């Protein structure tokens, strides 16, 4: 069985991305390895006293993201595809590439939606970064409105 890395950000198009990845996993008899990369600045705020860190904010956010990640994991399993999940903090591109090495993955599956710039509108800046740096194929699924 091949491992397929599926980074998720819990955005509005996550369900479409997961559905496409499940379909692909079924076609290649693959296992989905879900990953969500949370930023390292969760819990930091700028106030009157400068930067302040609120560990309870970070803990709550991470707890909520783990719940969402578990729901996606259960959805994948309900479609008959083997699945596992992990949440890490750091720089998304670096963490995803490290995780793909760790899992000896054959593919990374990403969505085509983006946030800025003409290229990024069609592909996405994280997807662009992964396609440039990955040693394994990055499958870009079209995500439409």
Short mmCIF file of N, CA and C in Angstrom, two decimals:
data_model
loop_
_atom_site.label_atom_id
_atom_site.label_comp_id
_atom_site.label_asym_id
_atom_site.label_seq_id
_atom_site.Cartn_x
_atom_site.Cartn_y
_atom_site.Cartn_z
N UNK A 1 0.85 -1.19 0.00
CA UNK A 1 0.00 0.00 0.00
C UNK A 1 0.88 1.24 0.00
N UNK A 2 0.49 2.22 -0.80
CA UNK A 2 1.28 3.45 -0.87
C UNK A 2 0.69 4.50 0.07
N UNK A 3 1.56 5.34 0.59
CA UNK A 3 1.14 6.43 1.46
C UNK A 3 0.95 7.70 0.64
N UNK A 4 -0.17 8.37 0.90
CA UNK A 4 -0.52 9.62 0.24
C UNK A 4 -0.64 10.69 1.32
N UNK A 5 0.20 11.71 1.22
CA UNK A 5 0.15 12.81 2.18
C UNK A 5 -0.95 13.78 1.74
N UNK A 6 -1.84 14.11 2.67
CA UNK A 6 -2.93 15.03 2.38
C UNK A 6 -2.92 16.16 3.41
N UNK A 7 -2.28 17.29 3.09
CA UNK A 7 -2.33 18.44 4.00
C UNK A 7 -3.71 19.10 3.94
N UNK A 8 -4.24 19.44 5.09
CA UNK A 8 -5.54 20.12 5.15
C UNK A 8 -5.41 21.38 6.00
N UNK A 9 -6.21 22.41 5.61
CA UNK A 9 -6.18 23.68 6.33
C UNK A 9 -7.54 24.05 6.91
N UNK A 10 -8.53 23.17 6.77
CA UNK A 10 -9.89 23.38 7.29
C UNK A 10 -10.59 24.55 6.61
N UNK A 11 -10.14 24.93 5.43
CA UNK A 11 -10.79 25.98 4.67
C UNK A 11 -12.09 25.48 4.06
N UNK A 12 -12.77 26.36 3.37
CA UNK A 12 -14.09 26.03 2.81
C UNK A 12 -14.03 24.97 1.72
N UNK A 13 -12.86 24.73 1.14
CA UNK A 13 -12.72 23.74 0.07
C UNK A 13 -12.15 22.41 0.55
N UNK A 14 -11.98 22.27 1.86
CA UNK A 14 -11.37 21.05 2.40
C UNK A 14 -12.17 19.80 2.04
N UNK A 15 -13.48 19.87 2.10
CA UNK A 15 -14.30 18.69 1.78
C UNK A 15 -14.07 18.24 0.34
N UNK A 16 -13.99 19.19 -0.60
CA UNK A 16 -13.73 18.84 -2.00
C UNK A 16 -12.36 18.18 -2.14
N UNK A 17 -11.38 18.71 -1.46
CA UNK A 17 -10.03 18.16 -1.51
C UNK A 17 -10.01 16.74 -0.95
N UNK A 18 -10.65 16.54 0.18
CA UNK A 18 -10.69 15.22 0.80
C UNK A 18 -11.40 14.23 -0.12
N UNK A 19 -12.51 14.64 -0.71
CA UNK A 19 -13.23 13.75 -1.63
C UNK A 19 -12.36 13.33 -2.81
N UNK A 20 -11.62 14.29 -3.37
CA UNK A 20 -10.72 13.97 -4.48
C UNK A 20 -9.60 13.04 -4.06
N UNK A 21 -9.05 13.27 -2.87
CA UNK A 21 -7.96 12.43 -2.37
C UNK A 21 -8.46 11.01 -2.08
N UNK A 22 -9.67 10.89 -1.56
CA UNK A 22 -10.25 9.57 -1.30
C UNK A 22 -10.42 8.81 -2.61
N UNK A 23 -10.93 9.49 -3.62
CA UNK A 23 -11.09 8.85 -4.93
C UNK A 23 -9.75 8.38 -5.47
N UNK A 24 -8.73 9.22 -5.39
CA UNK A 24 -7.40 8.85 -5.85
C UNK A 24 -6.85 7.67 -5.04
N UNK A 25 -7.00 7.72 -3.73
CA UNK A 25 -6.49 6.64 -2.87
C UNK A 25 -7.14 5.30 -3.23
N UNK A 26 -8.42 5.33 -3.54
CA UNK A 26 -9.10 4.09 -3.95
C UNK A 26 -8.54 3.56 -5.27
N UNK A 27 -8.23 4.47 -6.18
CA UNK A 27 -7.72 4.06 -7.50
C UNK A 27 -6.33 3.43 -7.41
N UNK A 28 -5.52 3.89 -6.46
CA UNK A 28 -4.15 3.39 -6.36
C UNK A 28 -3.92 2.49 -5.14
N UNK A 29 -5.01 2.13 -4.46
CA UNK A 29 -4.92 1.33 -3.24
C UNK A 29 -3.99 2.00 -2.23
N UNK A 30 -4.26 3.26 -1.95
CA UNK A 30 -3.40 4.04 -1.07
C UNK A 30 -4.00 4.29 0.29
N UNK A 31 -3.14 4.66 1.19
CA UNK A 31 -3.49 5.06 2.55
C UNK A 31 -3.29 6.57 2.64
N UNK A 32 -4.26 7.27 3.21
CA UNK A 32 -4.15 8.72 3.36
C UNK A 32 -3.53 9.04 4.71
N UNK A 33 -2.51 9.87 4.65
CA UNK A 33 -1.84 10.38 5.85
C UNK A 33 -2.17 11.86 5.95
N UNK A 34 -3.21 12.17 6.72
CA UNK A 34 -3.64 13.56 6.89
C UNK A 34 -2.64 14.32 7.73
N UNK A 35 -2.39 15.56 7.36
CA UNK A 35 -1.56 16.42 8.19
C UNK A 35 -2.12 17.83 8.17
N UNK A 36 -2.15 18.42 9.34
CA UNK A 36 -2.48 19.84 9.46
C UNK A 36 -1.29 20.51 10.13
N UNK A 37 -0.81 21.58 9.54
CA UNK A 37 0.31 22.32 10.11
C UNK A 37 -0.21 23.64 10.65
N UNK A 38 -0.17 23.75 11.96
CA UNK A 38 -0.61 24.98 12.63
C UNK A 38 0.56 25.95 12.70
N UNK A 39 0.28 27.23 12.60
CA UNK A 39 1.37 28.21 12.71
C UNK A 39 1.96 28.22 14.11
N UNK A 40 3.19 28.67 14.20
CA UNK A 40 3.87 28.70 15.50
C UNK A 40 3.50 29.92 16.33
N UNK A 41 2.77 30.86 15.74
CA UNK A 41 2.44 32.08 16.47
C UNK A 41 1.04 32.07 17.09
N UNK A 42 0.43 30.90 17.17
CA UNK A 42 -0.88 30.81 17.83
C UNK A 42 -0.68 31.20 19.30
N UNK A 43 -1.54 32.03 19.80
CA UNK A 43 -1.45 32.42 21.20
C UNK A 43 -0.71 33.73 21.42
N UNK A 44 -0.08 34.26 20.38
CA UNK A 44 0.61 35.54 20.51
C UNK A 44 -0.32 36.67 20.09
N UNK A 45 -0.23 37.76 20.82
CA UNK A 45 -1.04 38.94 20.49
C UNK A 45 -0.22 40.19 20.78
N UNK A 46 -0.53 41.24 20.05
CA UNK A 46 0.12 42.52 20.30
C UNK A 46 -0.88 43.39 21.05
N UNK A 47 -0.45 43.89 22.17
CA UNK A 47 -1.31 44.76 22.97
C UNK A 47 -0.56 45.99 23.41
N UNK A 48 -1.10 46.65 24.42
CA UNK A 48 -0.48 47.86 24.96
C UNK A 48 0.92 47.59 25.51
N UNK A 49 1.14 46.36 25.94
CA UNK A 49 2.42 46.00 26.55
C UNK A 49 3.34 45.27 25.56
N UNK A 50 3.05 45.38 24.26
CA UNK A 50 3.87 44.70 23.26
C UNK A 50 3.36 43.29 23.02
N UNK A 51 4.25 42.42 22.58
CA UNK A 51 3.88 41.04 22.32
C UNK A 51 3.59 40.32 23.63
N UNK A 52 2.51 39.58 23.63
CA UNK A 52 2.18 38.76 24.79
C UNK A 52 1.81 37.37 24.31
N UNK A 53 2.14 36.39 25.12
CA UNK A 53 1.82 34.99 24.79
C UNK A 53 0.76 34.49 25.74
N UNK A 54 -0.28 33.89 25.18
CA UNK A 54 -1.38 33.35 25.95
C UNK A 54 -1.46 31.84 25.69
N UNK A 55 -0.83 31.03 26.52
CA UNK A 55 -0.79 29.58 26.26
C UNK A 55 -2.18 28.94 26.19
N UNK A 56 -3.14 29.47 26.93
CA UNK A 56 -4.49 28.89 26.91
C UNK A 56 -5.15 29.09 25.54
N UNK A 57 -4.84 30.19 24.86
CA UNK A 57 -5.36 30.42 23.51
C UNK A 57 -4.78 29.38 22.56
N UNK A 58 -3.48 29.16 22.65
CA UNK A 58 -2.82 28.16 21.80
C UNK A 58 -3.38 26.77 22.08
N UNK A 59 -3.52 26.40 23.34
CA UNK A 59 -4.05 25.09 23.70
C UNK A 59 -5.46 24.88 23.16
N UNK A 60 -6.31 25.90 23.30
CA UNK A 60 -7.68 25.79 22.81
C UNK A 60 -7.73 25.66 21.29
N UNK A 61 -6.92 26.45 20.59
CA UNK A 61 -6.89 26.39 19.13
C UNK A 61 -6.41 25.02 18.65
N UNK A 62 -5.35 24.51 19.26
CA UNK A 62 -4.82 23.20 18.89
C UNK A 62 -5.87 22.11 19.18
N UNK A 63 -6.53 22.21 20.29
CA UNK A 63 -7.57 21.23 20.65
C UNK A 63 -8.69 21.24 19.61
N UNK A 64 -9.13 22.43 19.19
CA UNK A 64 -10.18 22.55 18.18
C UNK A 64 -9.73 21.98 16.83
N UNK A 65 -8.48 22.26 16.46
CA UNK A 65 -7.96 21.76 15.20
C UNK A 65 -7.83 20.23 15.22
N UNK A 66 -7.48 19.67 16.36
CA UNK A 66 -7.41 18.20 16.47
C UNK A 66 -8.79 17.57 16.31
N UNK A 67 -9.82 18.22 16.83
CA UNK A 67 -11.19 17.73 16.67
C UNK A 67 -11.56 17.73 15.18
N UNK A 68 -11.26 18.82 14.48
CA UNK A 68 -11.55 18.91 13.05
C UNK A 68 -10.76 17.86 12.26
N UNK A 69 -9.51 17.67 12.61
CA UNK A 69 -8.68 16.68 11.94
C UNK A 69 -9.22 15.27 12.15
N UNK A 70 -9.66 14.99 13.36
CA UNK A 70 -10.24 13.68 13.66
C UNK A 70 -11.52 13.45 12.86
N UNK A 71 -12.32 14.50 12.67
CA UNK A 71 -13.56 14.36 11.87
C UNK A 71 -13.23 14.01 10.42
N UNK A 72 -12.20 14.64 9.87
CA UNK A 72 -11.80 14.32 8.50
C UNK A 72 -11.28 12.89 8.44
N UNK A 73 -10.50 12.50 9.43
CA UNK A 73 -9.99 11.13 9.50
C UNK A 73 -11.15 10.13 9.48
N UNK A 74 -12.18 10.39 10.27
CA UNK A 74 -13.34 9.50 10.33
C UNK A 74 -14.08 9.46 9.00
N UNK A 75 -14.15 10.60 8.32
CA UNK A 75 -14.81 10.67 7.01
C UNK A 75 -14.08 9.79 6.00
N UNK A 76 -12.75 9.87 6.00
CA UNK A 76 -11.96 9.06 5.08
C UNK A 76 -12.16 7.57 5.38
N UNK A 77 -12.09 7.22 6.65
CA UNK A 77 -12.28 5.82 7.05
C UNK A 77 -13.67 5.31 6.65
N UNK A 78 -14.68 6.18 6.74
CA UNK A 78 -16.04 5.79 6.38
C UNK A 78 -16.17 5.47 4.90
N UNK A 79 -15.25 5.99 4.08
CA UNK A 79 -15.23 5.70 2.65
C UNK A 79 -14.41 4.45 2.33
N UNK A 80 -13.94 3.77 3.37
CA UNK A 80 -13.21 2.53 3.17
C UNK A 80 -11.74 2.70 2.81
N UNK A 81 -11.19 3.88 3.12
CA UNK A 81 -9.78 4.14 2.84
C UNK A 81 -9.04 4.21 4.17
N UNK A 82 -7.92 3.51 4.26
CA UNK A 82 -7.11 3.55 5.46
C UNK A 82 -6.59 4.97 5.66
N UNK A 83 -6.53 5.41 6.92
CA UNK A 83 -6.18 6.80 7.18
C UNK A 83 -5.55 6.94 8.57
N UNK A 84 -4.64 7.88 8.67
CA UNK A 84 -4.09 8.30 9.96
C UNK A 84 -3.93 9.81 9.90
N UNK A 85 -3.75 10.44 11.06
CA UNK A 85 -3.62 11.90 11.05
C UNK A 85 -2.63 12.39 12.10
N UNK A 86 -2.11 13.59 11.82
CA UNK A 86 -1.15 14.22 12.72
C UNK A 86 -1.29 15.73 12.61
N UNK A 87 -1.07 16.42 13.71
CA UNK A 87 -1.03 17.87 13.73
C UNK A 87 0.35 18.28 14.21
N UNK A 88 0.98 19.18 13.49
CA UNK A 88 2.29 19.70 13.87
C UNK A 88 2.26 21.21 13.75
N UNK A 89 3.20 21.85 14.42
CA UNK A 89 3.35 23.30 14.31
C UNK A 89 4.67 23.61 13.62
N UNK A 90 4.65 24.63 12.79
CA UNK A 90 5.87 25.03 12.11
C UNK A 90 5.57 25.65 10.76
N UNK A 91 6.57 25.62 9.90
CA UNK A 91 6.44 26.14 8.54
C UNK A 91 5.87 25.02 7.68
N UNK A 92 4.69 25.26 7.12
CA UNK A 92 3.92 24.21 6.46
C UNK A 92 4.72 23.44 5.42
N UNK A 93 5.38 24.10 4.52
CA UNK A 93 6.12 23.41 3.45
C UNK A 93 7.16 22.47 4.04
N UNK A 94 7.93 22.96 4.99
CA UNK A 94 9.00 22.15 5.58
C UNK A 94 8.44 20.95 6.34
N UNK A 95 7.39 21.17 7.11
CA UNK A 95 6.79 20.09 7.90
C UNK A 95 6.18 19.03 6.98
N UNK A 96 5.50 19.46 5.93
CA UNK A 96 4.88 18.51 5.00
C UNK A 96 5.94 17.67 4.30
N UNK A 97 7.02 18.30 3.87
CA UNK A 97 8.10 17.55 3.21
C UNK A 97 8.77 16.57 4.18
N UNK A 98 8.99 16.98 5.42
CA UNK A 98 9.56 16.08 6.43
C UNK A 98 8.63 14.89 6.68
N UNK A 99 7.33 15.17 6.77
CA UNK A 99 6.35 14.12 7.02
C UNK A 99 6.29 13.15 5.84
N UNK A 100 6.39 13.67 4.62
CA UNK A 100 6.37 12.77 3.46
C UNK A 100 7.59 11.87 3.46
N UNK A 101 8.73 12.37 3.89
CA UNK A 101 9.92 11.52 4.02
C UNK A 101 9.72 10.47 5.11
N UNK A 102 9.22 10.91 6.26
CA UNK A 102 8.99 10.01 7.38
C UNK A 102 8.05 8.86 7.01
N UNK A 103 7.01 9.18 6.25
CA UNK A 103 6.00 8.17 5.87
C UNK A 103 6.39 7.42 4.60
N UNK A 104 7.55 7.76 4.02
CA UNK A 104 7.98 7.15 2.76
C UNK A 104 6.83 7.23 1.75
N UNK A 105 6.27 8.42 1.63
CA UNK A 105 5.08 8.64 0.81
C UNK A 105 5.41 8.58 -0.67
N UNK A 106 4.40 8.23 -1.44
CA UNK A 106 4.52 8.19 -2.90
C UNK A 106 3.94 9.43 -3.56
N UNK A 107 3.01 10.12 -2.89
CA UNK A 107 2.35 11.30 -3.43
C UNK A 107 2.02 12.28 -2.32
N UNK A 108 1.94 13.56 -2.71
CA UNK A 108 1.34 14.60 -1.89
C UNK A 108 0.16 15.10 -2.71
N UNK A 109 -1.01 15.20 -2.09
CA UNK A 109 -2.21 15.68 -2.78
C UNK A 109 -2.57 17.06 -2.24
N UNK A 110 -2.70 18.01 -3.16
CA UNK A 110 -3.01 19.40 -2.81
C UNK A 110 -4.16 19.90 -3.68
N UNK A 111 -4.75 21.02 -3.25
CA UNK A 111 -5.79 21.66 -4.04
C UNK A 111 -5.23 22.78 -4.88
N UNK A 112 -5.98 23.19 -5.90
CA UNK A 112 -5.52 24.21 -6.84
C UNK A 112 -5.92 25.63 -6.44
N UNK A 113 -6.67 25.79 -5.37
CA UNK A 113 -7.10 27.14 -4.99
C UNK A 113 -5.94 27.90 -4.36
N UNK A 114 -5.93 29.22 -4.55
CA UNK A 114 -4.85 30.04 -4.03
C UNK A 114 -5.36 31.32 -3.44
N UNK A 115 -4.44 32.12 -2.96
CA UNK A 115 -4.82 33.31 -2.24
C UNK A 115 -4.38 34.62 -2.92
N UNK A 116 -3.21 34.63 -3.59
CA UNK A 116 -2.73 35.89 -4.15
C UNK A 116 -1.82 35.65 -5.34
N UNK A 117 -1.65 36.67 -6.16
CA UNK A 117 -0.79 36.55 -7.34
C UNK A 117 -1.47 35.73 -8.41
N UNK A 118 -1.18 36.01 -9.67
CA UNK A 118 -1.88 35.33 -10.75
C UNK A 118 -1.60 33.83 -10.75
N UNK A 119 -0.35 33.41 -10.53
CA UNK A 119 -0.04 31.98 -10.47
C UNK A 119 -0.69 31.36 -9.24
N UNK A 120 -0.60 32.06 -8.12
CA UNK A 120 -1.17 31.53 -6.89
C UNK A 120 -2.68 31.42 -6.94
N UNK A 121 -3.34 32.24 -7.75
CA UNK A 121 -4.79 32.14 -7.89
C UNK A 121 -5.15 30.76 -8.42
N UNK A 122 -4.32 30.24 -9.33
CA UNK A 122 -4.62 28.95 -9.94
C UNK A 122 -4.03 27.77 -9.17
N UNK A 123 -2.93 27.95 -8.52
CA UNK A 123 -2.25 26.82 -7.90
C UNK A 123 -2.19 26.94 -6.38
N UNK A 124 -1.83 28.07 -5.83
CA UNK A 124 -1.69 28.23 -4.40
C UNK A 124 -0.22 28.29 -4.02
N UNK A 125 0.11 29.19 -3.11
CA UNK A 125 1.52 29.39 -2.80
C UNK A 125 2.15 28.18 -2.11
N UNK A 126 1.42 27.51 -1.22
CA UNK A 126 1.97 26.31 -0.59
C UNK A 126 2.13 25.20 -1.62
N UNK A 127 1.14 25.02 -2.46
CA UNK A 127 1.22 24.01 -3.51
C UNK A 127 2.41 24.31 -4.42
N UNK A 128 2.58 25.56 -4.79
CA UNK A 128 3.70 25.97 -5.62
C UNK A 128 5.03 25.63 -4.95
N UNK A 129 5.15 25.95 -3.67
CA UNK A 129 6.37 25.65 -2.94
C UNK A 129 6.66 24.17 -2.85
N UNK A 130 5.61 23.38 -2.65
CA UNK A 130 5.80 21.93 -2.56
C UNK A 130 6.20 21.33 -3.91
N UNK A 131 5.59 21.81 -4.98
CA UNK A 131 5.93 21.25 -6.30
C UNK A 131 7.38 21.57 -6.65
N UNK A 132 7.90 22.68 -6.17
CA UNK A 132 9.28 23.05 -6.46
C UNK A 132 10.27 22.26 -5.61
N UNK A 133 9.87 21.85 -4.41
CA UNK A 133 10.81 21.26 -3.46
C UNK A 133 10.65 19.76 -3.24
N UNK A 134 9.52 19.20 -3.60
CA UNK A 134 9.23 17.80 -3.30
C UNK A 134 10.03 16.84 -4.19
N UNK A 135 10.46 15.73 -3.58
CA UNK A 135 11.13 14.66 -4.31
C UNK A 135 10.11 13.69 -4.92
N UNK A 136 8.87 13.79 -4.46
CA UNK A 136 7.81 12.89 -4.94
C UNK A 136 6.76 13.70 -5.69
N UNK A 137 5.94 13.04 -6.51
CA UNK A 137 4.92 13.79 -7.25
C UNK A 137 3.92 14.49 -6.32
N UNK A 138 3.56 15.70 -6.73
CA UNK A 138 2.53 16.46 -6.05
C UNK A 138 1.32 16.49 -7.00
N UNK A 139 0.27 15.82 -6.60
CA UNK A 139 -0.94 15.76 -7.39
C UNK A 139 -1.80 16.97 -7.02
N UNK A 140 -2.06 17.82 -7.99
CA UNK A 140 -2.85 19.03 -7.75
C UNK A 140 -4.26 18.80 -8.28
N UNK A 141 -5.21 18.78 -7.36
CA UNK A 141 -6.61 18.57 -7.71
C UNK A 141 -7.30 19.92 -7.94
N UNK A 142 -8.05 20.04 -9.04
CA UNK A 142 -8.76 21.30 -9.27
C UNK A 142 -9.91 21.45 -8.27
N UNK A 143 -9.91 22.57 -7.59
CA UNK A 143 -10.97 22.86 -6.63
C UNK A 143 -11.76 24.03 -7.19
N UNK A 144 -13.03 23.80 -7.48
CA UNK A 144 -13.86 24.80 -8.11
C UNK A 144 -14.91 25.32 -7.16
N UNK A 145 -15.42 26.49 -7.51
CA UNK A 145 -16.51 27.12 -6.72
C UNK A 145 -17.76 26.29 -6.83
#
